[in-house]
Amino acid sequence: MSKYARWFGGGLGWVFGGPIGAIVGFMLGSVVENLDAQKRTSNPQGPYRRPETTPSDFSVSLLVLTAAVMKADGRVVRAELDFVKDFLKRNFGAEQAKDMTLLLRDVVEKDFDYQPVCRQIAQFMDVAARRELLHLLVGLAQADGSITQAEEKVLATMAHLLRLGDTEYRSIRAMYGHSTADAYAVLEVSADASDEEVKKAYRRLAIKHHPDKVAHLGEEVQHAAKEKFQQLNQAWDQIKKERGLS
């Protein structure tokens, strides 16, 4: 019976928590115990009825979508694994990162369909958390120095399913570039925009991407959001220097 436990748990998860719940159920049947997930899979409210995002929802979603990006080009490279381990350790602490890494290995070995997971995320996760997820995934794809066409396709599909627009996706994508053109893309304006338009764009995005927007997901995710906020400020500083703005 024990060898079927994770699949039995997965079935219960699908009943009680939709696609994400099914994956949580699978995890509960594996060797690593996830107490937060166990509470969620016992939720009697039925599928697709959780009213708000929890830190555990974010963590599970991160692992599922991370696995999809890592496998997008048919290979999992060392740089990607190191990026994930480093990110988890910096943002979740050494002990939790160890458990999450073990869970990630389990997820990578299975063929979970990320698209219904994205749809569930889009339905129940607030937009600030969705932006943070996509930012982390783009960073993962960039970890080995470039984003392949296969990874680009998966990321663009995820952005669409997460209900994030093309402009927002290009902005997040550009945060990992270094050119002046990338800086303008981060601020979601063209290079021929006026100084006042650029300033307004920066102010708008500074509010939009402020780490406090994801405070409800815990200190770990908020810490990661600060890195993205820093990238936004770096793009702004680059444009200010080029234009001679104060």
XYZ file of C-alpha atoms in Angstrom:
246
model
C 0.000 0.000 0.000
C 2.827 2.412 0.882
C 4.133 2.592 -2.683
C 0.720 3.917 -3.804
C 0.480 6.453 -0.971
C 1.670 9.468 -2.932
C -0.752 8.794 -5.790
C -3.609 8.250 -3.351
C -2.694 11.525 -1.690
C -2.597 13.164 -5.103
C -6.137 12.024 -5.800
C -7.398 13.507 -2.567
C -5.512 16.719 -3.293
C -7.237 17.095 -6.650
C -10.624 16.678 -4.997
C -9.946 19.223 -2.273
C -7.586 21.714 -3.843
C -7.586 21.680 -7.629
C -4.345 21.145 -9.604
C -2.135 22.629 -6.882
C -3.897 20.511 -4.281
C -3.203 17.393 -6.341
C 0.496 18.142 -6.353
C 0.448 18.910 -2.652
C -1.249 15.555 -2.135
C 1.522 13.880 -4.092
C 4.090 15.601 -1.900
C 2.300 14.433 1.239
C 2.689 10.873 0.024
C 6.443 11.318 -0.469
C 9.154 10.966 2.144
C 9.154 14.667 3.065
C 6.305 15.752 5.320
C 4.736 19.122 4.518
C 2.481 20.122 7.390
C 1.158 23.267 5.769
C 0.138 21.274 2.725
C -1.536 18.648 4.885
C -3.810 21.276 6.364
C -4.743 22.472 2.930
C -5.540 19.044 1.454
C -7.950 18.416 4.335
C -9.874 21.557 3.429
C -13.560 20.537 3.187
C -14.591 23.476 1.041
C -14.063 21.649 -2.249
C -11.978 22.457 -5.316
C -11.103 26.037 -6.272
C -12.596 27.591 -3.141
C -9.622 28.935 -1.178
C -10.315 32.665 -0.878
C -6.776 33.939 -0.395
C -3.154 33.112 -1.125
C -1.000 31.657 1.651
C 2.794 31.344 1.869
C 2.399 27.594 1.363
C 0.427 28.150 -1.870
C 3.241 30.342 -3.125
C 5.917 27.782 -2.218
C 4.156 24.890 -3.950
C 3.455 27.003 -7.030
C 7.087 28.075 -7.140
C 8.306 24.477 -7.106
C 5.896 23.302 -9.820
C 6.632 26.163 -12.205
C 10.349 25.993 -11.428
C 10.395 22.361 -12.515
C 8.596 23.248 -15.752
C 11.148 25.933 -16.639
C 14.076 23.698 -15.738
C 12.785 20.971 -18.077
C 11.676 23.303 -20.880
C 14.706 22.705 -23.095
C 14.914 18.995 -22.326
C 17.794 19.223 -19.876
C 18.401 20.357 -16.317
C 21.774 22.084 -16.073
C 23.925 22.591 -13.012
C 23.636 26.381 -13.139
C 19.859 26.131 -12.834
C 20.062 23.774 -9.872
C 22.578 26.042 -8.158
C 20.359 29.074 -8.808
C 17.345 27.370 -7.233
C 19.291 26.098 -4.225
C 20.857 29.512 -3.642
C 17.525 31.283 -4.014
C 15.742 28.917 -1.623
C 18.531 29.156 0.942
C 18.673 32.959 0.825
C 14.929 33.424 0.975
C 13.595 30.490 2.988
C 16.517 29.606 5.267
C 18.832 26.585 5.167
C 16.486 24.107 6.841
C 13.366 24.872 4.808
C 15.458 25.156 1.646
C 16.703 21.614 2.184
C 13.162 20.252 2.408
C 12.001 22.264 -0.606
C 14.955 21.045 -2.672
C 13.983 17.449 -1.937
C 10.399 18.193 -2.939
C 11.613 19.864 -6.126
C 13.524 16.735 -7.110
C 10.314 14.758 -6.728
C 8.375 17.235 -8.857
C 11.057 17.372 -11.574
C 10.888 13.598 -11.969
C 7.146 13.692 -12.667
C 5.241 15.105 -15.628
C 2.993 17.608 -13.888
C 1.154 19.866 -16.324
C 2.022 23.448 -15.370
C -0.783 25.052 -17.398
C -3.751 24.172 -15.134
C -1.577 25.133 -12.166
C -1.028 28.565 -13.761
C -4.757 28.948 -14.305
C -5.489 28.149 -10.679
C -2.792 30.600 -9.588
C -4.299 33.302 -11.806
C -7.714 32.715 -10.267
C -6.712 32.773 -6.607
C -3.311 34.432 -6.258
C -3.121 38.227 -6.189
C -1.296 39.999 -8.990
C 1.699 41.058 -6.855
C 2.423 37.428 -5.970
C 2.010 36.403 -9.624
C 4.528 39.031 -10.688
C 6.958 37.742 -8.088
C 6.593 34.170 -9.328
C 7.283 35.184 -12.915
C 10.294 37.256 -11.896
C 11.836 34.284 -10.107
C 11.194 32.008 -13.084
C 12.822 34.403 -15.552
C 15.851 34.585 -13.262
C 16.015 30.801 -13.227
C 15.924 30.576 -17.013
C 18.669 33.205 -17.203
C 20.858 31.402 -14.643
C 23.042 29.662 -17.244
C 23.716 32.910 -19.106
C 20.947 32.888 -21.710
C 17.295 32.019 -22.217
C 16.682 29.403 -24.899
C 13.768 29.556 -27.335
C 12.113 26.660 -25.529
C 12.421 28.450 -22.177
C 11.170 31.692 -23.744
C 8.099 29.898 -25.060
C 7.306 28.378 -21.662
C 7.835 31.679 -19.849
C 5.644 33.594 -22.322
C 2.915 30.958 -21.954
C 3.148 31.166 -18.166
C 2.911 34.971 -18.281
C -0.235 34.709 -20.426
C -1.854 32.071 -18.207
C -0.957 34.058 -15.089
C -2.830 37.010 -16.643
C 0.223 39.234 -16.823
C 0.383 41.367 -19.969
C 3.088 41.320 -22.616
C 4.424 44.701 -21.481
C 4.769 43.464 -17.915
C 6.469 40.279 -19.076
C 8.950 42.261 -21.192
C 9.641 44.507 -18.207
C 10.426 41.573 -15.940
C 12.447 39.912 -18.701
C 14.517 43.088 -19.168
C 15.433 43.242 -15.470
C 18.104 40.657 -16.206
C 19.637 42.692 -19.043
C 22.286 45.397 -18.801
C 21.765 47.640 -21.830
C 20.057 51.020 -21.873
C 17.332 49.475 -24.042
C 16.716 46.942 -21.254
C 16.478 49.777 -18.725
C 13.737 51.468 -20.755
C 11.906 48.146 -21.104
C 12.038 47.703 -17.316
C 10.343 51.084 -16.908
C 7.832 50.124 -19.622
C 8.549 53.212 -21.731
C 10.256 53.833 -25.071
C 13.632 55.541 -25.415
C 11.983 58.603 -26.984
C 9.689 59.186 -23.990
C 9.977 62.612 -22.374
C 11.779 63.090 -19.067
C 8.446 63.636 -17.336
C 7.014 60.430 -18.830
C 10.029 58.459 -17.643
C 9.757 59.919 -14.135
C 6.049 59.084 -13.966
C 6.732 55.551 -15.176
C 9.346 55.024 -12.472
C 7.083 56.363 -9.715
C 4.229 54.142 -10.889
C 6.413 51.033 -11.000
C 8.065 51.819 -7.660
C 4.620 51.627 -6.068
C 3.597 48.613 -8.127
C 6.696 46.559 -7.277
C 7.222 47.655 -3.682
C 8.129 44.685 -1.433
C 5.251 45.541 0.906
C 2.900 44.295 -1.844
C 3.889 40.710 -1.000
C 4.245 41.127 2.764
C 1.272 38.786 3.258
C 3.338 35.940 1.768
C 5.938 36.124 4.532
C 9.413 37.539 5.021
C 10.959 35.022 2.626
C 9.041 36.195 -0.426
C 9.317 39.817 0.655
C 13.097 39.426 0.727
C 13.048 38.174 -2.861
C 10.836 41.103 -3.867
C 13.469 43.505 -2.552
C 15.912 42.150 -5.128
C 13.454 42.921 -7.927
C 12.864 46.387 -6.481
C 16.624 46.941 -6.542
C 16.741 45.958 -10.227
C 14.029 48.526 -10.940
C 16.064 51.207 -9.177
C 19.183 50.226 -11.097
C 17.326 50.682 -14.391
C 16.101 54.089 -13.226
C 19.617 55.129 -12.173
C 20.974 54.077 -15.558
C 18.422 56.204 -17.411
C 18.911 59.155 -15.042
C 22.635 59.083 -15.669
C 22.190 58.916 -19.434
C 19.690 61.811 -19.466
C 21.414 63.879 -16.816
C 18.375 63.836 -14.544
C 18.560 64.627 -10.863
